[in-house]
Coordinates of C-alpha atoms in Angstrom, one line a residue:
M48 CA 98.9 109.8 118.5
S49 CA 100.1 107.8 121.9
K50 CA 103.8 108.0 122.6
K51 CA 103.9 104.9 124.5
A52 CA 102.4 102.7 121.8
K53 CA 104.6 100.4 119.9
K54 CA 102.1 98.4 117.9
G55 CA 100.4 100.0 115.1
V56 CA 96.7 98.9 113.6
L57 CA 95.7 100.2 110.3
L58 CA 92.2 99.9 109.2
V59 CA 91.3 100.1 105.7
Q60 CA 88.0 100.9 104.4
L61 CA 87.1 101.1 100.6
G62 CA 86.5 105.0 100.5
T63 CA 83.9 107.6 99.9
P64 CA 83.9 111.2 98.2
N65 CA 84.4 114.0 100.4
S66 CA 81.2 115.4 100.0
P67 CA 78.2 114.5 97.8
T68 CA 78.9 116.8 94.8
T69 CA 79.7 115.9 91.1
G70 CA 83.4 117.3 91.2
E71 CA 84.3 115.2 94.3
V72 CA 82.2 112.1 93.1
K73 CA 84.3 112.5 89.9
K74 CA 87.5 112.2 91.8
Y75 CA 86.3 109.2 93.8
L76 CA 85.2 107.2 91.0
T77 CA 88.1 108.2 88.8
E78 CA 90.6 106.8 91.6
F79 CA 88.5 103.7 92.4
L80 CA 88.0 102.6 89.1
M81 CA 91.7 103.5 87.8
D82 CA 92.9 100.9 90.0
P83 CA 94.3 98.0 87.9
R84 CA 92.8 95.6 90.3
V85 CA 89.4 96.8 90.0
M86 CA 89.3 97.2 86.4
D87 CA 91.6 94.7 85.2
I88 CA 92.0 95.6 81.6
P89 CA 95.0 97.4 79.8
Y90 CA 96.0 101.1 81.0
V91 CA 94.9 102.7 77.6
S92 CA 91.5 101.1 77.6
R93 CA 90.9 101.4 81.2
T94 CA 91.4 105.2 80.9
L95 CA 89.2 105.7 77.8
L96 CA 86.5 103.6 79.6
V97 CA 86.9 105.2 82.9
K98 CA 87.6 108.6 82.2
G99 CA 85.9 109.1 78.7
I100 CA 82.7 107.1 79.4
I101 CA 82.0 105.6 82.9
V102 CA 82.6 108.5 85.4
P103 CA 81.3 111.4 83.0
K104 CA 78.2 109.4 82.6
R105 CA 77.8 108.4 86.2
A106 CA 79.2 111.2 88.6
S107 CA 76.1 113.4 88.4
K108 CA 73.8 110.7 89.3
S109 CA 76.1 109.2 91.8
A110 CA 76.4 112.5 93.5
H111 CA 72.7 113.0 94.0
T112 CA 72.3 109.4 95.3
Y113 CA 75.1 110.1 98.0
S114 CA 73.1 113.3 98.8
T115 CA 70.1 111.4 99.8
I116 CA 72.0 109.4 102.2
W117 CA 74.4 112.0 103.5
S118 CA 73.9 113.5 106.8
S119 CA 74.3 117.4 107.6
E120 CA 76.1 116.5 111.2
T121 CA 77.9 113.1 110.5
G122 CA 78.4 113.4 106.8
S123 CA 79.1 110.0 104.8
P124 CA 77.7 107.0 106.5
L125 CA 80.8 104.9 105.6
M126 CA 82.7 107.5 106.9
Y127 CA 81.0 108.0 110.2
Y128 CA 81.0 104.2 111.1
S129 CA 84.3 103.7 110.1
V130 CA 85.8 106.4 112.5
Q131 CA 83.6 105.1 115.0
Q132 CA 84.9 101.6 114.7
Q133 CA 88.6 103.2 114.7
K134 CA 87.9 104.9 118.0
M135 CA 85.8 102.0 119.8
L136 CA 89.0 99.5 118.7
Q137 CA 91.6 102.2 120.3
E138 CA 89.8 102.1 123.0
E139 CA 89.5 98.5 123.6
L140 CA 93.2 97.8 122.6
G141 CA 94.7 100.6 124.9
E142 CA 97.6 102.8 125.1
E143 CA 99.9 100.1 124.2
Y144 CA 98.4 100.2 120.5
H145 CA 97.9 103.1 118.1
V146 CA 94.8 102.5 115.6
E147 CA 94.7 104.3 112.2
L148 CA 92.1 104.6 109.8
A149 CA 92.6 104.9 106.0
M150 CA 90.5 104.8 102.9
R151 CA 91.7 102.9 99.8
Y152 CA 90.5 105.7 97.7
Q153 CA 90.4 109.2 99.0
E154 CA 90.8 110.8 102.4
P155 CA 92.2 109.8 105.0
S156 CA 94.7 108.2 102.6
I157 CA 96.7 105.3 103.0
P158 CA 99.9 107.1 102.3
N159 CA 99.1 109.7 105.2
A160 CA 98.2 107.0 107.7
L161 CA 101.5 105.2 107.2
K162 CA 103.6 108.4 107.5
N163 CA 101.8 108.8 110.8
L164 CA 102.5 104.9 112.0
E165 CA 106.3 105.1 110.4
R166 CA 106.8 108.2 113.0
M167 CA 106.4 106.0 115.9
F168 CA 109.0 103.4 115.4
L169 CA 106.6 100.6 115.7
D170 CA 107.7 97.0 117.0
S171 CA 104.6 95.6 114.8
L172 CA 102.1 96.7 112.5
I173 CA 98.9 94.9 111.7
V174 CA 96.9 95.8 108.8
I175 CA 93.0 94.6 108.6
P176 CA 91.1 95.6 105.3
L177 CA 87.4 96.0 106.3
F178 CA 86.2 93.4 103.6
P179 CA 85.3 90.1 105.3
Q180 CA 85.6 88.0 102.1
Y181 CA 88.8 88.1 100.2
A182 CA 88.8 89.8 96.7
S183 CA 91.7 90.8 94.5
A184 CA 90.2 94.1 93.9
T185 CA 89.3 95.1 97.5
T186 CA 91.6 93.3 100.0
G187 CA 94.2 92.5 97.7
S188 CA 94.3 96.1 96.5
V189 CA 94.8 97.4 100.0
I190 CA 97.7 94.8 100.7
D191 CA 99.1 95.8 97.5
R192 CA 99.1 99.5 98.3
V193 CA 100.6 99.3 101.7
M194 CA 103.5 96.8 100.7
E195 CA 104.1 99.6 97.9
L196 CA 104.4 102.3 100.0
M197 CA 106.3 100.6 103.1
R198 CA 109.3 99.9 100.4
G199 CA 110.2 103.6 101.2
W200 CA 110.5 102.7 105.1
Q201 CA 114.0 103.0 106.2
Y202 CA 113.1 100.3 109.1
F203 CA 110.7 97.4 109.2
P204 CA 108.6 96.5 111.8
K205 CA 106.8 93.0 112.0
V206 CA 103.9 93.3 109.5
S207 CA 100.7 91.2 109.2
F208 CA 97.7 91.2 107.1
V209 CA 94.3 89.8 107.6
S210 CA 93.5 88.5 104.3
S211 CA 89.8 87.5 105.2
Y212 CA 87.7 86.8 108.2
C213 CA 84.5 85.5 106.1
D214 CA 83.1 83.1 108.9
N215 CA 84.5 84.9 112.1
P216 CA 82.3 83.6 114.8
L217 CA 81.6 87.1 116.5
M218 CA 80.9 88.7 113.3
V219 CA 78.5 86.1 112.5
D220 CA 76.8 86.5 116.0
V221 CA 76.5 90.3 115.1
I222 CA 74.7 89.7 111.7
A223 CA 72.5 87.3 113.4
E224 CA 71.6 89.5 116.4
H225 CA 70.8 92.5 113.8
A226 CA 68.8 90.1 111.8
Q227 CA 66.9 88.9 114.9
K228 CA 65.7 92.5 115.2
H229 CA 63.4 91.9 112.6
D230 CA 60.6 89.2 112.9
L231 CA 62.2 86.4 110.7
N232 CA 59.0 84.5 110.7
D233 CA 57.2 87.3 108.9
Y234 CA 59.4 87.0 105.7
D235 CA 58.7 84.8 102.6
H236 CA 62.6 84.8 101.6
F237 CA 65.9 85.8 102.5
L238 CA 68.4 87.2 100.2
F239 CA 72.4 87.4 100.9
S240 CA 73.3 90.1 98.5
Y241 CA 77.0 90.4 98.1
H242 CA 79.1 93.0 96.0
G243 CA 79.7 91.6 92.5
L244 CA 82.9 90.9 90.5
P245 CA 83.6 90.1 87.0
V246 CA 83.7 86.4 86.5
R247 CA 87.2 86.6 84.9
Q248 CA 88.6 87.9 88.2
L249 CA 87.6 84.6 89.8
G250 CA 89.8 82.5 87.7
K251 CA 92.9 84.9 88.0
V252 CA 93.1 83.9 91.6
D253 CA 94.4 80.8 90.9
P254 CA 98.2 81.6 89.4
T255 CA 99.0 78.0 88.4
G256 CA 95.9 77.7 86.1
E257 CA 95.2 74.0 87.5
L258 CA 92.2 74.5 89.5
K259 CA 89.2 73.9 87.5
C260 CA 86.1 74.9 88.8
P261 CA 83.5 75.0 85.9
D262 CA 80.7 77.2 87.9
F263 CA 83.4 79.2 89.7
G264 CA 82.1 77.8 93.3
C265 CA 78.7 76.6 94.5
D266 CA 77.0 76.7 97.8
S267 CA 78.9 73.5 99.2
C268 CA 82.2 74.8 98.1
K269 CA 84.0 74.9 101.6
K270 CA 87.2 76.8 100.5
E271 CA 89.6 73.6 100.5
I272 CA 90.3 74.0 96.9
N273 CA 91.1 77.5 96.7
S274 CA 90.9 79.2 100.1
F275 CA 91.0 82.7 98.2
C276 CA 88.0 82.4 96.2
Y277 CA 85.6 85.3 96.4
L278 CA 82.6 83.3 95.7
S279 CA 83.5 80.3 97.8
Q280 CA 84.2 82.8 100.9
C281 CA 80.6 84.2 100.2
Y282 CA 78.9 81.0 100.5
A283 CA 80.9 80.2 103.7
T284 CA 79.9 83.5 105.2
T285 CA 76.2 82.5 104.3
R286 CA 76.4 79.1 105.6
A287 CA 77.6 80.2 108.8
I288 CA 74.7 82.8 109.0
V289 CA 71.9 80.4 107.9
E290 CA 73.1 77.7 110.4
K291 CA 73.0 80.5 113.3
L292 CA 69.4 81.5 112.3
N293 CA 68.0 78.2 111.6
I294 CA 67.1 79.2 107.8
P295 CA 66.2 76.3 105.7
E296 CA 67.8 76.0 102.4
E297 CA 64.8 76.5 100.4
K298 CA 64.1 79.8 102.0
Y299 CA 67.2 81.9 101.0
T300 CA 69.1 82.9 98.0
V301 CA 72.8 83.9 97.7
C302 CA 72.8 86.9 94.8
F303 CA 75.1 89.6 93.6
Q304 CA 74.9 93.4 93.1
S305 CA 76.4 96.3 91.7
R306 CA 77.7 95.2 88.4
L307 CA 79.2 97.4 86.0
G308 CA 79.4 97.2 82.3
K309 CA 78.6 94.5 79.8
T310 CA 81.2 91.9 80.7
P311 CA 79.6 88.8 82.5
W312 CA 79.6 89.5 86.4
I313 CA 79.1 86.6 89.3
Q314 CA 75.4 85.1 89.1
P315 CA 72.8 85.4 90.0
Y316 CA 72.3 89.1 89.9
T317 CA 70.2 90.4 93.0
S318 CA 68.0 92.4 90.3
D319 CA 67.3 89.0 88.3
T320 CA 66.5 87.1 91.8
L321 CA 64.1 89.9 92.6
H322 CA 62.3 89.4 89.5
D323 CA 62.2 85.6 90.1
L324 CA 60.8 86.3 93.6
A325 CA 58.1 88.5 92.8
K326 CA 57.2 86.1 89.9
S327 CA 56.8 83.2 92.3
G328 CA 54.7 85.1 94.7
K329 CA 56.9 86.2 97.4
K330 CA 55.8 89.4 99.0
K331 CA 58.2 90.0 101.8
L332 CA 62.1 89.8 101.7
L333 CA 64.7 90.4 104.4
V334 CA 68.0 91.6 102.8
F335 CA 71.6 90.7 104.2
S336 CA 74.7 92.4 103.0
P337 CA 77.5 90.7 104.6
A338 CA 80.2 91.7 102.2
F339 CA 79.9 95.2 103.9
V340 CA 81.1 96.0 107.8
A341 CA 79.1 99.3 107.6
D342 CA 76.4 100.6 106.1
C343 CA 77.1 102.7 102.9
I344 CA 75.5 103.7 99.6
E345 CA 75.3 100.1 98.5
T346 CA 73.0 99.1 101.5
L347 CA 71.1 102.3 102.2
D348 CA 70.4 103.4 98.6
E349 CA 70.9 100.3 96.5
I350 CA 69.3 98.0 98.6
Q351 CA 67.0 99.9 100.9
V352 CA 65.8 102.2 97.8
E353 CA 66.6 101.0 94.4
Y354 CA 65.9 97.5 94.9
A355 CA 63.0 98.1 97.3
D356 CA 61.3 99.9 94.3
E357 CA 62.1 97.6 92.0
F358 CA 60.6 94.5 93.8
K359 CA 57.6 96.5 94.7
A360 CA 57.0 97.2 91.0
L361 CA 56.8 93.9 90.4
G362 CA 54.2 93.1 92.7
G363 CA 56.3 92.4 95.9
E364 CA 55.2 94.5 98.9
E365 CA 58.3 95.0 101.2
V366 CA 62.0 94.6 101.0
H367 CA 63.6 95.3 104.5
M368 CA 67.6 95.2 105.2
V369 CA 69.4 93.8 107.9
E370 CA 71.6 96.5 109.1
S371 CA 75.5 96.0 108.8
L372 CA 78.0 95.5 111.9
N373 CA 78.5 99.5 112.2
E374 CA 79.1 100.2 115.8
N375 CA 78.0 96.7 117.3
P376 CA 80.6 96.3 120.2
K377 CA 80.8 92.7 119.7
W378 CA 82.0 93.4 115.9
I379 CA 84.9 95.6 117.7
E380 CA 85.7 92.7 120.0
A381 CA 86.0 90.7 116.8
L382 CA 88.2 93.1 115.4
K383 CA 90.3 93.3 118.7
R384 CA 90.9 89.5 118.5
M385 CA 92.1 89.6 115.2
V386 CA 94.7 92.0 116.0
L387 CA 95.6 89.7 119.3
E388 CA 95.5 86.8 117.3
N389 CA 97.9 87.6 114.7
G390 CA 100.9 88.4 117.2
N391 CA 100.4 92.1 118.0

């Protein structure tokens, strides 16, 4: 911790189990799914569902999946890349700043990170949730938790939050750069697979209840109606990337993965899209995952293994993935600019 730093930066990622064991995965899933912004149902129902059904049913299988992507040297991929991003940003910003990393769920925790920052008697603090597209269940949950904990501070520095950066030019440049490691002419179709959300959560973002969007966004939505609509931000990210790479409209599809339970989630589902593309004769797919700034279980397993196997079983041949932002210096420059542009 630099004694000279008077400006704080808090990077917050979603979280990861401490180890790929059933017990640690249970702890992680329980904390994650008991968050009322994630599982937005009454407490008693949430407790019965999470602790009585979902976690007992999924923990062992999820632990096995984590073990397949876990490194004996670096551990969790998400943790590894998040730590690298924190270290690289610290180096870029210099000793005037102190950069902390926290996970919304599990370790390193937001409470511990804020304790470290509070001891520095900061002049300012900027919080950057590591989710490009705003959603109440991700960015909203981080901001909620930070504000809750900072109520106990006896002094208050200037505090800023970066709510979204869905079409940040440097971020888009990195995604395009990573995509161009593949021969784009070699693919029949491109998928932009974002993390899903229950449909009901899209409507909740409008506190007035006056905004009417029957299909909850579309590929032409440009965020003027509701700038915090997760779906419209996903489309904004996609538009920026396809424009950069000159991908024609008929060659890409926006879809949503990782749905949970029987309640309606944002569609089209990635799994259903794979079925449709295989049925239409498509053989080679390249998948973008612009909701993730670091490779994790959703990219390294759900896309590269689960969806790839599913597509091949349907008659397809190959599913490749564009790597996440990870350690790309241009992504670190994007984070640096966010810090500087927000008055820190």
